Short mmCIF file of C-alpha atoms in Angstrom, two decimals:
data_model
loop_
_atom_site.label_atom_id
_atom_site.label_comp_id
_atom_site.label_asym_id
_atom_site.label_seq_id
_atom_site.Cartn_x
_atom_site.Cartn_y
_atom_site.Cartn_z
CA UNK B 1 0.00 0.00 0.00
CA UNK B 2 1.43 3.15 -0.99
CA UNK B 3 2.13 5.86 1.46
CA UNK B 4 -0.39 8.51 0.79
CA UNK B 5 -2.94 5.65 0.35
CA UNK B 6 -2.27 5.07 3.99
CA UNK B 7 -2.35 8.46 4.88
CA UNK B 8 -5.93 9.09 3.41
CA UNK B 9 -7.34 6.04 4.87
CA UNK B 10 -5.74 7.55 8.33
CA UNK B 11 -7.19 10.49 7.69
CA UNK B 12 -10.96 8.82 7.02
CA UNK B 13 -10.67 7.03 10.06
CA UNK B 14 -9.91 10.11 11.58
CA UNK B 15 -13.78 11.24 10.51
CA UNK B 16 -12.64 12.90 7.28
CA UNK B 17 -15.01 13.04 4.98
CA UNK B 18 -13.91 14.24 0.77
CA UNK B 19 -15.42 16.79 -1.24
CA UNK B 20 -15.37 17.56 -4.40
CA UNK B 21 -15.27 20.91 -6.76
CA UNK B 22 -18.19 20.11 -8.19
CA UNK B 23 -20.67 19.65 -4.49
CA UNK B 24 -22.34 22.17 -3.20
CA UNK B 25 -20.00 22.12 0.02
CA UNK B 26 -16.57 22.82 -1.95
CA UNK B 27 -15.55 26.61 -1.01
CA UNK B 28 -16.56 29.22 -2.88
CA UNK B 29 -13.56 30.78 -2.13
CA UNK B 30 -11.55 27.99 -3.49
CA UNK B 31 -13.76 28.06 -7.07
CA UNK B 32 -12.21 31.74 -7.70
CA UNK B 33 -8.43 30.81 -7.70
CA UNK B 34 -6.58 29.79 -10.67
CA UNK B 35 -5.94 25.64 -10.14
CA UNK B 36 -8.42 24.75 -7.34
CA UNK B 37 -8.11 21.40 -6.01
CA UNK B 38 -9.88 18.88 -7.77
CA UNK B 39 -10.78 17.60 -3.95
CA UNK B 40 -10.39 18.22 -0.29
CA UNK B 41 -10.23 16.42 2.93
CA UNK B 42 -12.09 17.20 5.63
CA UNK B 43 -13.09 17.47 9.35
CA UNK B 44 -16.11 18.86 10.92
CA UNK B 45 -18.04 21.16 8.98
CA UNK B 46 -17.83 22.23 5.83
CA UNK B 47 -19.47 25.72 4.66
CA UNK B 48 -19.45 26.69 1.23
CA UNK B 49 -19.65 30.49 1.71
CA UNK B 50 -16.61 30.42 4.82
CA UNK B 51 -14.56 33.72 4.43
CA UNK B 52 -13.10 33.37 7.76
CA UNK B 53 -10.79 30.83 7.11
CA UNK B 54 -6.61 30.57 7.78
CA UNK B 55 -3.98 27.83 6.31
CA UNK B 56 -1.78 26.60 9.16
CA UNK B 57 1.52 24.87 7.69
CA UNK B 58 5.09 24.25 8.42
CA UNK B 59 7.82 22.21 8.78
CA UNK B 60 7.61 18.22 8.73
CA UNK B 61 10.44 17.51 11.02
CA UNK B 62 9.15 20.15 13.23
CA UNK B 63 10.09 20.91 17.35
CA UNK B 64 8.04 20.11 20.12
CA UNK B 65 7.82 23.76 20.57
CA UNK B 66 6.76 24.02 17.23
CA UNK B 67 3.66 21.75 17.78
CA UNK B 68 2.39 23.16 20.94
CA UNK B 69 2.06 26.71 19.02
CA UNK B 70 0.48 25.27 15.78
CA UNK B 71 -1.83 23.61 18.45
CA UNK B 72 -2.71 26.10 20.33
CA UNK B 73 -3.22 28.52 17.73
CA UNK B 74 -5.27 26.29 15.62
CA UNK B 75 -7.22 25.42 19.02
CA UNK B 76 -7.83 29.34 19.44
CA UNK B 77 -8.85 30.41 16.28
CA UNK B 78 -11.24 27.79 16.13
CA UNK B 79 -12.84 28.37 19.27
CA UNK B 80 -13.39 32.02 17.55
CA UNK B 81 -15.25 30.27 14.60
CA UNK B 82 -12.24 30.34 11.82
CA UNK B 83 -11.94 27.81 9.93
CA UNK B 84 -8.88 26.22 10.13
CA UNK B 85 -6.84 24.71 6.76
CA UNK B 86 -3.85 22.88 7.09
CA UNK B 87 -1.91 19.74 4.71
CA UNK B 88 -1.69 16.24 5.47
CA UNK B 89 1.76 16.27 5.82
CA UNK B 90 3.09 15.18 9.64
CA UNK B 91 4.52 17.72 11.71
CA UNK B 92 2.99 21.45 11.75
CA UNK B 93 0.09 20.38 9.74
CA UNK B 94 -0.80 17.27 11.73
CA UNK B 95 -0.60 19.46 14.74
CA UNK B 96 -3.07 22.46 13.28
CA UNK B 97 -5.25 19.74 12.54
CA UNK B 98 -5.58 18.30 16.18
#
């Protein structure tokens, strides 16, 4: 099984659900850029109209101090009803994603 194969059946384990550019529940944010993802991964919920959104991603092989701040922050802004976008990569983005 290839790596990323793993990773995406970790991540719909993990509750992750995928959506696609043409559903109703892809960003309409994302529709406006030049090369939009053909899908996206995700956790909790999804609203088409968000504006209030922030990417949250970093280094792989990243400190422990690194982690608690992508954490925390991620936790925060949250809480505050941003939506929060981060990779699947390990590292920052796993953290942002907690």
């Amino acid at each position: 099984m290839s790596v990323t194969r793993e990773r995406i059946q970790g991540e719909t384990a993990a509750a992750a659900m995928c959506i696609t550019r043409d559903e109703i529940s892809y960003p309409a944010n994302l529709r406006e850029i030049p090369l939009p993802p053909e899908r996206l991964w995700v956790r909790g919920r999804v609203e088409a109209d968000d504006t209030l959104a922030i990417a949250i991603v970093g280094a792989r092989e990243a400190t422990q101090y690194g982690i608690g701040c992508a954490e925390r922050l991620a936790a925060d802004l949250a809480a505050r009803g941003i939506t929060i976008i981060s990779g699947l990569a390990r590292g920052i983005d796993s953290a942002a994603r907690m």
